[in-house]
Structures are given as structure tokens and as C-alpha cells.
mmCIF file of C-alpha atoms in Angstrom:
data_model
loop_
_atom_site.group_PDB
_atom_site.id
_atom_site.type_symbol
_atom_site.label_atom_id
_atom_site.label_comp_id
_atom_site.label_asym_id
_atom_site.label_seq_id
_atom_site.Cartn_x
_atom_site.Cartn_y
_atom_site.Cartn_z
ATOM 1 C CA UNK A 1295 14.724 5.430 25.447
ATOM 2 C CA UNK A 1296 15.350 5.040 22.004
ATOM 3 C CA UNK A 1297 13.973 1.922 20.154
ATOM 4 C CA UNK A 1298 16.369 -0.063 17.988
ATOM 5 C CA UNK A 1299 15.851 -0.002 14.163
ATOM 6 C CA UNK A 1300 15.632 -3.142 12.219
ATOM 7 C CA UNK A 1301 17.912 -3.815 9.539
ATOM 8 C CA UNK A 1302 16.713 -4.574 5.970
ATOM 9 C CA UNK A 1303 18.887 -7.004 3.936
ATOM 10 C CA UNK A 1304 20.447 -4.415 2.026
ATOM 11 C CA UNK A 1305 21.079 -1.414 4.316
ATOM 12 C CA UNK A 1306 24.303 -1.240 3.302
ATOM 13 C CA UNK A 1307 23.674 -1.245 -0.158
ATOM 14 C CA UNK A 1308 21.228 1.761 -0.212
ATOM 15 C CA UNK A 1309 23.951 3.696 1.635
ATOM 16 C CA UNK A 1310 26.732 2.972 -0.830
ATOM 17 C CA UNK A 1311 24.060 4.245 -3.241
ATOM 18 C CA UNK A 1312 24.109 7.538 -1.570
ATOM 19 C CA UNK A 1313 20.525 7.148 -0.294
ATOM 20 C CA UNK A 1314 18.843 9.181 2.545
ATOM 21 C CA UNK A 1315 18.239 6.719 5.211
ATOM 22 C CA UNK A 1316 15.545 7.225 7.559
ATOM 23 C CA UNK A 1317 13.690 5.425 10.307
ATOM 24 C CA UNK A 1318 10.073 4.279 9.273
ATOM 25 C CA UNK A 1319 7.921 1.953 10.723
ATOM 26 C CA UNK A 1320 10.643 0.582 13.192
ATOM 27 C CA UNK A 1321 12.993 -0.061 10.136
ATOM 28 C CA UNK A 1322 15.782 2.200 8.756
ATOM 29 C CA UNK A 1323 14.942 2.824 5.104
ATOM 30 C CA UNK A 1324 15.850 4.812 1.921
ATOM 31 C CA UNK A 1325 13.876 7.975 1.889
ATOM 32 C CA UNK A 1326 15.005 9.378 -1.497
ATOM 33 C CA UNK A 1327 18.669 8.926 -3.467
ATOM 34 C CA UNK A 1328 18.308 12.019 -5.723
ATOM 35 C CA UNK A 1329 14.835 14.034 -5.282
ATOM 36 C CA UNK A 1330 11.447 12.998 -4.538
ATOM 37 C CA UNK A 1331 10.274 14.682 -7.807
ATOM 38 C CA UNK A 1332 13.252 13.337 -10.017
ATOM 39 C CA UNK A 1333 12.645 9.819 -8.494
ATOM 40 C CA UNK A 1334 8.606 10.235 -8.987
ATOM 41 C CA UNK A 1335 9.101 10.995 -12.799
ATOM 42 C CA UNK A 1336 11.552 8.331 -13.363
ATOM 43 C CA UNK A 1337 8.911 5.802 -12.509
ATOM 44 C CA UNK A 1338 6.067 7.302 -14.086
ATOM 45 C CA UNK A 1339 7.596 7.964 -17.397
ATOM 46 C CA UNK A 1340 10.375 5.007 -17.141
ATOM 47 C CA UNK A 1341 11.331 2.346 -14.454
ATOM 48 C CA UNK A 1342 12.481 2.428 -10.808
ATOM 49 C CA UNK A 1343 13.226 -0.003 -8.048
ATOM 50 C CA UNK A 1344 12.060 0.136 -4.536
ATOM 51 C CA UNK A 1345 13.178 -1.685 -1.756
ATOM 52 C CA UNK A 1346 10.167 -2.411 0.528
ATOM 53 C CA UNK A 1347 11.519 -5.273 2.104
ATOM 54 C CA UNK A 1348 9.964 -3.652 5.410
ATOM 55 C CA UNK A 1349 6.890 -5.170 4.691
ATOM 56 C CA UNK A 1350 5.632 -8.014 6.742
ATOM 57 C CA UNK A 1351 4.808 -11.414 5.100
ATOM 58 C CA UNK A 1352 2.809 -14.555 6.686
ATOM 59 C CA UNK A 1353 2.353 -17.508 5.922
ATOM 60 C CA UNK A 1354 -1.093 -19.379 6.385
ATOM 61 C CA UNK A 1355 -1.329 -23.172 6.293
ATOM 62 C CA UNK A 1356 -3.636 -26.024 6.505
ATOM 63 C CA UNK A 1357 -7.317 -27.291 5.739
ATOM 64 C CA UNK A 1358 -8.760 -24.238 7.856
ATOM 65 C CA UNK A 1359 -6.306 -21.577 6.355
ATOM 66 C CA UNK A 1360 -9.067 -20.085 3.789
ATOM 67 C CA UNK A 1361 -11.848 -20.172 7.005
ATOM 68 C CA UNK A 1362 -9.277 -18.043 9.176
ATOM 69 C CA UNK A 1363 -8.732 -15.407 6.237
ATOM 70 C CA UNK A 1364 -12.679 -15.497 5.781
ATOM 71 C CA UNK A 1365 -12.903 -14.774 9.169
ATOM 72 C CA UNK A 1366 -10.427 -11.828 9.617
ATOM 73 C CA UNK A 1367 -10.832 -10.272 6.356
ATOM 74 C CA UNK A 1368 -13.336 -8.258 4.567
ATOM 75 C CA UNK A 1369 -13.081 -9.297 1.123
ATOM 76 C CA UNK A 1370 -13.907 -12.581 -0.224
ATOM 77 C CA UNK A 1371 -11.150 -14.882 -0.600
ATOM 78 C CA UNK A 1372 -13.104 -17.882 -1.939
ATOM 79 C CA UNK A 1373 -12.671 -15.638 -5.201
ATOM 80 C CA UNK A 1374 -8.914 -16.333 -5.496
ATOM 81 C CA UNK A 1375 -7.502 -19.277 -7.778
ATOM 82 C CA UNK A 1376 -3.916 -20.404 -7.164
ATOM 83 C CA UNK A 1377 -1.843 -18.151 -8.803
ATOM 84 C CA UNK A 1378 -4.094 -14.584 -7.802
ATOM 85 C CA UNK A 1379 -3.847 -12.014 -5.294
ATOM 86 C CA UNK A 1380 -6.191 -9.918 -3.749
ATOM 87 C CA UNK A 1381 -6.517 -6.629 -1.720
ATOM 88 C CA UNK A 1382 -8.486 -6.637 1.493
ATOM 89 C CA UNK A 1383 -8.540 -5.179 4.957
ATOM 90 C CA UNK A 1384 -8.829 -6.811 8.478
ATOM 91 C CA UNK A 1385 -11.878 -5.060 10.125
ATOM 92 C CA UNK A 1386 -11.392 -4.534 13.845
ATOM 93 C CA UNK A 1387 -14.162 -5.376 16.534
ATOM 94 C CA UNK A 1388 -15.105 -1.665 16.863
ATOM 95 C CA UNK A 1389 -15.378 -0.325 13.489
ATOM 96 C CA UNK A 1390 -11.948 0.354 12.549
ATOM 97 C CA UNK A 1391 -9.194 -1.392 10.770
ATOM 98 C CA UNK A 1392 -6.647 -3.432 11.901
ATOM 99 C CA UNK A 1393 -4.689 -3.117 8.830
ATOM 100 C CA UNK A 1394 -4.911 -3.367 4.764
ATOM 101 C CA UNK A 1395 -3.226 -6.187 3.211
ATOM 102 C CA UNK A 1396 -2.635 -8.207 0.207
ATOM 103 C CA UNK A 1397 -3.648 -12.209 -0.163
ATOM 104 C CA UNK A 1398 -1.766 -14.250 -2.145
ATOM 105 C CA UNK A 1399 -3.148 -17.868 -2.777
ATOM 106 C CA UNK A 1400 -0.027 -19.992 -3.280
ATOM 107 C CA UNK A 1401 -2.071 -23.358 -2.932
ATOM 108 C CA UNK A 1402 -5.429 -24.740 -1.933
ATOM 109 C CA UNK A 1403 -4.145 -24.773 1.401
ATOM 110 C CA UNK A 1404 -1.563 -22.126 1.692
ATOM 111 C CA UNK A 1405 -1.694 -18.591 1.672
ATOM 112 C CA UNK A 1406 0.904 -15.428 2.015
ATOM 113 C CA UNK A 1407 -0.763 -12.474 3.723
ATOM 114 C CA UNK A 1408 1.448 -9.271 3.008
ATOM 115 C CA UNK A 1409 0.823 -6.664 5.651
ATOM 116 C CA UNK A 1410 2.182 -3.215 6.635
ATOM 117 C CA UNK A 1411 5.712 -2.895 8.788
ATOM 118 C CA UNK A 1412 4.263 -0.528 11.461
ATOM 119 C CA UNK A 1413 1.485 -3.591 11.992
ATOM 120 C CA UNK A 1414 3.776 -6.762 11.680
ATOM 121 C CA UNK A 1415 3.404 -7.648 15.375
ATOM 122 C CA UNK A 1416 -0.196 -6.183 15.873
ATOM 123 C CA UNK A 1417 -1.356 -8.026 13.020
ATOM 124 C CA UNK A 1418 0.413 -11.163 14.350
ATOM 125 C CA UNK A 1419 -1.500 -11.284 17.408
ATOM 126 C CA UNK A 1420 -4.705 -10.251 15.906
ATOM 127 C CA UNK A 1421 -4.780 -13.147 13.641
ATOM 128 C CA UNK A 1422 -3.296 -15.494 16.124
ATOM 129 C CA UNK A 1423 -6.173 -14.608 18.604
ATOM 130 C CA UNK A 1424 -8.910 -15.600 16.096
ATOM 131 C CA UNK A 1425 -7.096 -18.790 15.076
ATOM 132 C CA UNK A 1426 -9.353 -20.873 16.978
ATOM 133 C CA UNK A 1427 -8.699 -24.036 14.470
ATOM 134 C CA UNK A 1428 -5.140 -24.178 14.700
ATOM 135 C CA UNK A 1429 -3.971 -22.813 11.374
ATOM 136 C CA UNK A 1430 -0.377 -23.147 11.084
ATOM 137 C CA UNK A 1431 1.063 -19.668 10.949
ATOM 138 C CA UNK A 1432 4.654 -18.659 9.914
ATOM 139 C CA UNK A 1433 5.980 -15.262 10.168
ATOM 140 C CA UNK A 1434 8.164 -14.717 7.068
ATOM 141 C CA UNK A 1435 8.752 -10.752 7.643
ATOM 142 C CA UNK A 1436 12.500 -11.042 8.673
ATOM 143 C CA UNK A 1437 13.612 -13.971 5.829
ATOM 144 C CA UNK A 1438 12.221 -12.227 2.924
ATOM 145 C CA UNK A 1439 13.080 -8.895 1.066
ATOM 146 C CA UNK A 1440 10.436 -7.129 -1.166
ATOM 147 C CA UNK A 1441 11.468 -5.339 -4.383
ATOM 148 C CA UNK A 1442 8.876 -3.154 -6.443
ATOM 149 C CA UNK A 1443 9.934 -2.675 -10.089
ATOM 150 C CA UNK A 1444 7.418 0.026 -11.447
ATOM 151 C CA UNK A 1445 6.788 1.931 -14.402
ATOM 152 C CA UNK A 1446 6.153 1.361 -17.855
ATOM 153 C CA UNK A 1447 9.533 0.061 -18.460
ATOM 154 C CA UNK A 1448 9.371 -2.341 -15.819
ATOM 155 C CA UNK A 1449 8.456 -5.413 -17.556
ATOM 156 C CA UNK A 1450 11.230 -4.673 -20.367
ATOM 157 C CA UNK A 1451 13.680 -4.899 -17.851
ATOM 158 C CA UNK A 1452 12.872 -7.840 -15.932
ATOM 159 C CA UNK A 1453 12.040 -10.147 -19.023
ATOM 160 C CA UNK A 1454 15.795 -10.147 -19.823
ATOM 161 C CA UNK A 1455 16.412 -11.786 -16.231
ATOM 162 C CA UNK A 1456 13.767 -14.314 -16.515
ATOM 163 C CA UNK A 1457 12.358 -17.251 -18.836
ATOM 164 C CA UNK A 1458 8.905 -16.697 -16.920
ATOM 165 C CA UNK A 1459 6.592 -15.021 -19.632
ATOM 166 C CA UNK A 1460 5.741 -11.921 -17.976
ATOM 167 C CA UNK A 1461 2.939 -10.810 -20.407
ATOM 168 C CA UNK A 1462 1.104 -14.002 -19.371
ATOM 169 C CA UNK A 1463 1.090 -12.459 -15.686
ATOM 170 C CA UNK A 1464 -2.319 -10.463 -15.632
ATOM 171 C CA UNK A 1465 -2.861 -7.600 -12.924
ATOM 172 C CA UNK A 1466 -3.323 -9.046 -9.501
ATOM 173 C CA UNK A 1467 -1.856 -12.460 -10.381
ATOM 174 C CA UNK A 1468 1.556 -13.806 -9.838
ATOM 175 C CA UNK A 1469 4.125 -16.517 -11.007
ATOM 176 C CA UNK A 1470 6.575 -18.647 -8.737
ATOM 177 C CA UNK A 1471 9.867 -18.880 -10.780
ATOM 178 C CA UNK A 1472 13.699 -18.460 -11.567
ATOM 179 C CA UNK A 1473 14.970 -14.695 -11.949
ATOM 180 C CA UNK A 1474 18.259 -13.623 -12.360
ATOM 181 C CA UNK A 1475 19.477 -16.878 -11.267
ATOM 182 C CA UNK A 1476 17.477 -17.037 -8.225
ATOM 183 C CA UNK A 1477 14.896 -20.257 -7.520
ATOM 184 C CA UNK A 1478 11.141 -19.319 -6.242
ATOM 185 C CA UNK A 1479 11.063 -15.850 -6.487
ATOM 186 C CA UNK A 1480 7.288 -14.525 -6.512
ATOM 187 C CA UNK A 1481 6.923 -12.229 -9.519
ATOM 188 C CA UNK A 1482 3.609 -10.537 -8.731
ATOM 189 C CA UNK A 1483 2.013 -8.024 -10.946
ATOM 190 C CA UNK A 1484 1.328 -5.772 -8.306
ATOM 191 C CA UNK A 1485 2.269 -2.429 -7.076
ATOM 192 C CA UNK A 1486 1.495 1.269 -5.026
ATOM 193 C CA UNK A 1487 2.341 3.405 -7.377
ATOM 194 C CA UNK A 1488 -0.203 3.199 -10.565
ATOM 195 C CA UNK A 1489 2.602 2.911 -13.087
ATOM 196 C CA UNK A 1490 2.562 -0.751 -13.774
ATOM 197 C CA UNK A 1491 5.399 -3.185 -12.796
ATOM 198 C CA UNK A 1492 6.196 -6.165 -10.750
ATOM 199 C CA UNK A 1493 6.559 -6.892 -7.164
ATOM 200 C CA UNK A 1494 9.462 -9.614 -6.180
ATOM 201 C CA UNK A 1495 9.435 -11.795 -3.199
ATOM 202 C CA UNK A 1496 12.871 -13.004 -2.686
ATOM 203 C CA UNK A 1497 14.587 -14.885 0.368
ATOM 204 C CA UNK A 1498 17.291 -12.459 1.891
ATOM 205 C CA UNK A 1499 19.792 -14.749 0.793
ATOM 206 C CA UNK A 1500 19.352 -13.867 -2.647
ATOM 207 C CA UNK A 1501 18.526 -10.173 -2.183
ATOM 208 C CA UNK A 1502 21.792 -8.625 -3.177
ATOM 209 C CA UNK A 1503 22.256 -10.663 -6.241
ATOM 210 C CA UNK A 1504 18.621 -10.115 -7.546
ATOM 211 C CA UNK A 1505 18.850 -6.173 -6.603
ATOM 212 C CA UNK A 1506 22.363 -5.803 -8.532
ATOM 213 C CA UNK A 1507 20.936 -7.663 -11.506
ATOM 214 C CA UNK A 1508 17.993 -5.739 -12.287
ATOM 215 C CA UNK A 1509 20.195 -2.348 -11.736
ATOM 216 C CA UNK A 1510 22.814 -3.668 -14.079
ATOM 217 C CA UNK A 1511 20.265 -4.884 -16.717
ATOM 218 C CA UNK A 1512 18.079 -1.937 -16.302
ATOM 219 C CA UNK A 1513 20.878 0.479 -17.362
ATOM 220 C CA UNK A 1514 19.875 0.614 -20.689
ATOM 221 C CA UNK A 1515 16.096 1.647 -19.805
ATOM 222 C CA UNK A 1516 17.845 4.104 -17.502
ATOM 223 C CA UNK A 1517 16.575 2.380 -14.443
ATOM 224 C CA UNK A 1518 17.140 4.045 -11.019
ATOM 225 C CA UNK A 1519 16.432 3.379 -7.322
ATOM 226 C CA UNK A 1520 13.560 5.142 -5.705
ATOM 227 C CA UNK A 1521 13.126 5.962 -1.975
ATOM 228 C CA UNK A 1522 9.768 5.781 -0.088
ATOM 229 C CA UNK A 1523 9.170 9.651 -0.369
ATOM 230 C CA UNK A 1524 8.433 9.047 -4.132
ATOM 231 C CA UNK A 1525 6.624 6.013 -3.235
ATOM 232 C CA UNK A 1526 4.096 8.114 -1.030
ATOM 233 C CA UNK A 1527 3.684 10.718 -4.046
ATOM 234 C CA UNK A 1528 3.224 8.210 -6.303
ATOM 235 C CA UNK A 1529 0.590 6.393 -4.412
ATOM 236 C CA UNK A 1530 -1.130 9.534 -3.430
ATOM 237 C CA UNK A 1531 -1.461 10.404 -7.207
ATOM 238 C CA UNK A 1532 -3.372 7.386 -7.619
ATOM 239 C CA UNK A 1533 -5.678 8.091 -4.538
ATOM 240 C CA UNK A 1534 -4.201 4.876 -2.988
ATOM 241 C CA UNK A 1535 -4.948 4.444 1.151
ATOM 242 C CA UNK A 1536 -2.118 4.718 3.454
ATOM 243 C CA UNK A 1537 -2.788 2.861 6.591
ATOM 244 C CA UNK A 1538 -1.965 5.022 9.434
ATOM 245 C CA UNK A 1539 -3.144 8.233 7.638
ATOM 246 C CA UNK A 1540 -5.946 7.172 5.507
ATOM 247 C CA UNK A 1541 -7.030 4.439 7.309
ATOM 248 C CA UNK A 1542 -6.531 3.122 11.017
ATOM 249 C CA UNK A 1543 -8.373 1.451 13.937
ATOM 250 C CA UNK A 1544 -10.780 4.162 14.161
ATOM 251 C CA UNK A 1545 -11.933 4.439 10.322
ATOM 252 C CA UNK A 1546 -14.185 2.197 8.864
ATOM 253 C CA UNK A 1547 -13.807 0.688 5.758
ATOM 254 C CA UNK A 1548 -17.213 2.073 4.370
ATOM 255 C CA UNK A 1549 -15.870 5.808 5.308
ATOM 256 C CA UNK A 1550 -12.921 5.242 3.543
ATOM 257 C CA UNK A 1551 -14.277 4.313 0.434
ATOM 258 C CA UNK A 1552 -13.281 0.687 0.560
ATOM 259 C CA UNK A 1553 -16.918 -1.241 0.301
ATOM 260 C CA UNK A 1554 -15.420 -2.734 -3.051
ATOM 261 C CA UNK A 1555 -13.199 -5.003 -0.668
ATOM 262 C CA UNK A 1556 -16.077 -5.328 2.013
ATOM 263 C CA UNK A 1557 -18.059 -8.218 1.080
ATOM 264 C CA UNK A 1558 -21.212 -9.016 2.887
ATOM 265 C CA UNK A 1559 -21.681 -12.313 1.165
ATOM 266 C CA UNK A 1560 -20.046 -13.983 3.851
ATOM 267 C CA UNK A 1561 -19.655 -13.261 7.795
ATOM 268 C CA UNK A 1562 -16.195 -11.531 9.008
ATOM 269 C CA UNK A 1563 -15.431 -10.067 11.855
ATOM 270 C CA UNK A 1564 -17.682 -7.010 12.752
ATOM 271 C CA UNK A 1565 -19.454 -7.701 9.317
ATOM 272 C CA UNK A 1566 -22.815 -7.328 10.968
ATOM 273 C CA UNK A 1567 -21.878 -3.809 12.628
ATOM 274 C CA UNK A 1568 -20.773 -2.478 9.046
ATOM 275 C CA UNK A 1569 -23.639 -3.926 7.403
ATOM 276 C CA UNK A 1570 -25.718 -1.788 9.713
ATOM 277 C CA UNK A 1571 -23.540 1.561 8.979
ATOM 278 C CA UNK A 1572 -23.681 0.788 4.970
ATOM 279 C CA UNK A 1573 -27.611 0.647 5.554
ATOM 280 C CA UNK A 1574 -27.816 3.725 7.593
ATOM 281 C CA UNK A 1575 -25.081 5.175 5.631
ATOM 282 C CA UNK A 1576 -21.848 7.025 6.880
ATOM 283 C CA UNK A 1577 -21.569 10.329 8.249
ATOM 284 C CA UNK A 1578 -17.972 11.140 6.814
ATOM 285 C CA UNK A 1579 -16.101 10.061 3.643
ATOM 286 C CA UNK A 1580 -12.530 9.788 2.381
ATOM 287 C CA UNK A 1581 -12.389 12.282 -0.566
ATOM 288 C CA UNK A 1582 -9.635 13.489 -2.673
ATOM 289 C CA UNK A 1583 -9.216 17.067 -3.448
ATOM 290 C CA UNK A 1584 -7.037 19.250 -5.364
ATOM 291 C CA UNK A 1585 -5.847 22.675 -4.541
ATOM 292 C CA UNK A 1586 -7.030 25.670 -6.764
ATOM 293 C CA UNK A 1587 -4.915 28.204 -4.802
ATOM 294 C CA UNK A 1588 -1.387 27.718 -4.210
ATOM 295 C CA UNK A 1589 -0.668 25.758 -1.153
ATOM 296 C CA UNK A 1590 0.588 22.190 -0.165
ATOM 297 C CA UNK A 1591 -1.941 20.337 2.131
ATOM 298 C CA UNK A 1592 -0.308 18.138 4.749
ATOM 299 C CA UNK A 1593 -1.881 15.415 7.290
ATOM 300 C CA UNK A 1594 -3.719 16.980 10.108
ATOM 301 C CA UNK A 1595 -4.644 20.293 8.458
ATOM 302 C CA UNK A 1596 -8.107 21.211 9.342
ATOM 303 C CA UNK A 1597 -10.940 21.393 6.309
ATOM 304 C CA UNK A 1598 -13.819 23.839 6.397
ATOM 305 C CA UNK A 1599 -16.688 24.661 4.244
ATOM 306 C CA UNK A 1600 -17.337 27.991 2.387
ATOM 307 C CA UNK A 1601 -19.428 29.242 5.735
ATOM 308 C CA UNK A 1602 -16.148 28.635 8.122
ATOM 309 C CA UNK A 1603 -17.662 25.450 9.426
ATOM 310 C CA UNK A 1604 -15.173 22.861 10.405
ATOM 311 C CA UNK A 1605 -16.071 19.958 7.999
ATOM 312 C CA UNK A 1606 -13.101 17.288 8.419
ATOM 313 C CA UNK A 1607 -9.479 16.970 8.503
ATOM 314 C CA UNK A 1608 -6.431 15.926 5.836
ATOM 315 C CA UNK A 1609 -5.049 12.605 6.261
ATOM 316 C CA UNK A 1610 -2.304 12.930 3.163
ATOM 317 C CA UNK A 1611 -1.190 15.647 1.453
ATOM 318 C CA UNK A 1612 1.472 16.754 -1.099
ATOM 319 C CA UNK A 1613 2.458 18.292 -3.980
ATOM 320 C CA UNK A 1614 1.886 16.077 -7.034
ATOM 321 C CA UNK A 1615 5.187 15.936 -9.443
ATOM 322 C CA UNK A 1616 2.651 15.491 -12.350
ATOM 323 C CA UNK A 1617 0.284 17.809 -11.564
ATOM 324 C CA UNK A 1618 2.325 20.526 -10.390
ATOM 325 C CA UNK A 1619 -0.270 21.396 -7.680
ATOM 326 C CA UNK A 1620 -1.086 20.530 -4.236
ATOM 327 C CA UNK A 1621 -3.414 17.082 -3.647
ATOM 328 C CA UNK A 1622 -4.547 15.375 -0.423
ATOM 329 C CA UNK A 1623 -6.962 13.050 0.803
ATOM 330 C CA UNK A 1624 -9.019 13.752 3.625
ATOM 331 C CA UNK A 1625 -12.079 12.591 5.861
ATOM 332 C CA UNK A 1626 -15.334 15.301 5.124
ATOM 333 C CA UNK A 1627 -18.518 15.177 6.459
ATOM 334 C CA UNK A 1628 -21.242 13.661 3.820
ATOM 335 C CA UNK A 1629 -22.936 17.058 2.349
ATOM 336 C CA UNK A 1630 -19.343 17.973 1.298
ATOM 337 C CA UNK A 1631 -17.963 14.756 -0.209
ATOM 338 C CA UNK A 1632 -19.391 14.958 -3.622
ATOM 339 C CA UNK A 1633 -16.996 15.871 -6.579
ATOM 340 C CA UNK A 1634 -16.683 19.575 -7.268
ATOM 341 C CA UNK A 1635 -17.404 20.327 -3.886
ATOM 342 C CA UNK A 1636 -15.435 23.475 -3.020
ATOM 343 C CA UNK A 1637 -13.848 23.059 0.090
ATOM 344 C CA UNK A 1638 -11.091 25.056 2.438
ATOM 345 C CA UNK A 1639 -7.989 23.912 3.902
ATOM 346 C CA UNK A 1640 -6.173 25.643 6.320
ATOM 347 C CA UNK A 1641 -2.535 26.012 5.680
ATOM 348 C CA UNK A 1642 -0.681 28.211 7.998
ATOM 349 C CA UNK A 1643 -3.504 30.069 9.339
ATOM 350 C CA UNK A 1644 -5.084 30.664 5.867
ATOM 351 C CA UNK A 1645 -8.181 29.058 4.293
ATOM 352 C CA UNK A 1646 -6.841 27.922 0.835
ATOM 353 C CA UNK A 1647 -9.323 26.718 -1.591
ATOM 354 C CA UNK A 1648 -9.730 23.469 -3.015
ATOM 355 C CA UNK A 1649 -11.954 21.233 -4.686
ATOM 356 C CA UNK A 1650 -13.033 17.772 -3.914
ATOM 357 C CA UNK A 1651 -12.006 15.662 -6.713
ATOM 358 C CA UNK A 1652 -12.623 11.827 -7.827
ATOM 359 C CA UNK A 1653 -9.213 9.777 -7.732
ATOM 360 C CA UNK A 1654 -7.213 8.530 -9.093
ATOM 361 C CA UNK A 1655 -5.768 12.264 -9.667
ATOM 362 C CA UNK A 1656 -3.963 11.381 -13.128
ATOM 363 C CA UNK A 1657 -5.064 8.885 -15.549
ATOM 364 C CA UNK A 1658 -2.930 5.444 -15.752
#
């Protein structure tokens, strides 16, 4: 039986713009408008706008909201000030990851948690199951739209639409203000491309007005709508994890190189086991790699060493539009995780030479 897809507020708008719409994480989303490579380069060199309204938004509110966040997330949310955001993940109780997320501190007793579209129900139920202090939980996922305006010219476009001084919003902080005549928009200096820019959280009622204003104002800078295809290649060039590919319920945040958001300064779900894993050392590690020989790696491809021993599996892979070569992420056994290690990716029954690289693959 087919599952009915959820519509985002601007679905018709994307179809009018000629987007190729595809099912993604339960939503019908724009994959591309022109081509992935063209859209990718538009964001790296200029400015593009993504509709990523499929992401989930939860509000946690009340005197115990911070305590609940500290319990479910690996990063230390006590470091957050009002107006700042934090990347984190929610460990499960079996050594894996329920989801990765961004936590926004809206007020001393109010937080916004932004989660992956494919995990909205799972995350909600997971947090709810650990909400022993009756923290108020509100699911705003179906009420909010989220646009990412990304690229070196993003500020140039958006500053024309708001009196909020965008230069005063450092990376991973946000302001709440009027933009394009719409009140109370969260203007966040975050993104998933490594190209700089902002993410805008707006009620669905103002989504079309904001989208149209950004595209109209951005004409001088040749702004273009960008689909999820380019979003994936952009994040891959930066080595950013994608939940469901690079991290999931079976992968430890330490294996995934996320020790920098796994803070043992406070207890959280499964923190004792993860601390033990850190002390003993992991047996595999998520690494970036570049193809030496011609070939495009894809998720699921097997990784071998030069002795034909199976040492891991690719979790994400594509052709880099900027480097014009195949790049990827994958888990390999620790002896092969060191930068410059030679590995081989099995592509169509051939072992293709690659080399382990530190990420990001390109300089910001």
C-alpha cells in the first residue's frame, strides 16, 4: 500500500518553477530545477534558496526544559545563550544515534529543536518517553516553513529585506525579527552547505510572501531556487553527516567523528557506555575519501584494502562538482582510517583506487 506524501506549503510554487518533485522522507520535495551541478555552483559562487520545510520543529518549554534537553542530547546545552544555536545528537540506549539536530535557545525556559524529516515521529516519541518532568512539548513541524538562503551573496540579498543587521548575527546564532514584511521570523546564521548564509523559519501563512520577496530581490545577484540534489552534494563536499546514510540507530557518535558534540561533562542517555567506548577506542571510523582513479562512489559500495580484505562500506558518495572527481564518506576499520591511507572502492565489480582525506574536501 502506498503511503500518502505530506505536502509542503509551497509545493505548487515549486511545480510552477519547473522543479522535478520527488518523494523524500515522506514529503514531496523539489529535487532540482535545472541541474544538480549548475545549482551546486550557484550556491558555491553566488546565492541560492532552498525550501527545506520538510524538517521538523519542536518547542520544549518550561522550567525543566533544559534538564530534558541535557538528558536526551549529547552536547552541553548549558553553554547556549539566548539567541544561540547548537549542533547536537540524540544517542539511543544501544550505542547508536536516534537523530542529529540543532537546538535553539529562544528564552531561558524555551527551546526550538530542529530534527530530520524522516525522524519526526520517532524523535517526538523518543523525547516524550524521557519527558518525566512534564516539560511542555509542541510539534510545530506542520505549521512552519524553512528556507535556506545560502552562498557568499546571501547577506547581500537578505539585508535588502530586513532592518535586522545581518552582520551582527555570528555563525550559529540567530535573531528574531521582521523580514519582507513578515514578523517574528527566526533568522539563523546556520546552514548545511558550508557556503555561508542564513536559514529562515517562518509560519506557513507567510511562506509564499517571503519566498517570492527573496527571489524578486535576489534577481540582481542572480539568485536561483535550489533542490535537494545540490543540497546533498554541497553537504558532502563539506563532510557533513546525513542521518540515514552516515549516522543512524547503529552508529556511535564517536565512530562518526562526532566526539566534539559528545560532552561527558554531564550525564545523558547512554553516556556511560559511550565514555567507556571512548576510553577503549572505537574499532571503525567514518572517514572522507577521494577517488584517485575514475569512478563515482555510492552509498552501500564495499571498501577494500590493498590486500583485498573487506574493511568497510561507503555511506555517502557522489561526483564533486567543484573538484570534478568522486568523493565520499564511509566507515573503515581503524588501521585504514588515517589520512592518506590507500583504499579501494568496489564499483561495478571493479576495485577503484581512492585515498582517505580529511574533510572538508574543499576550503570554505
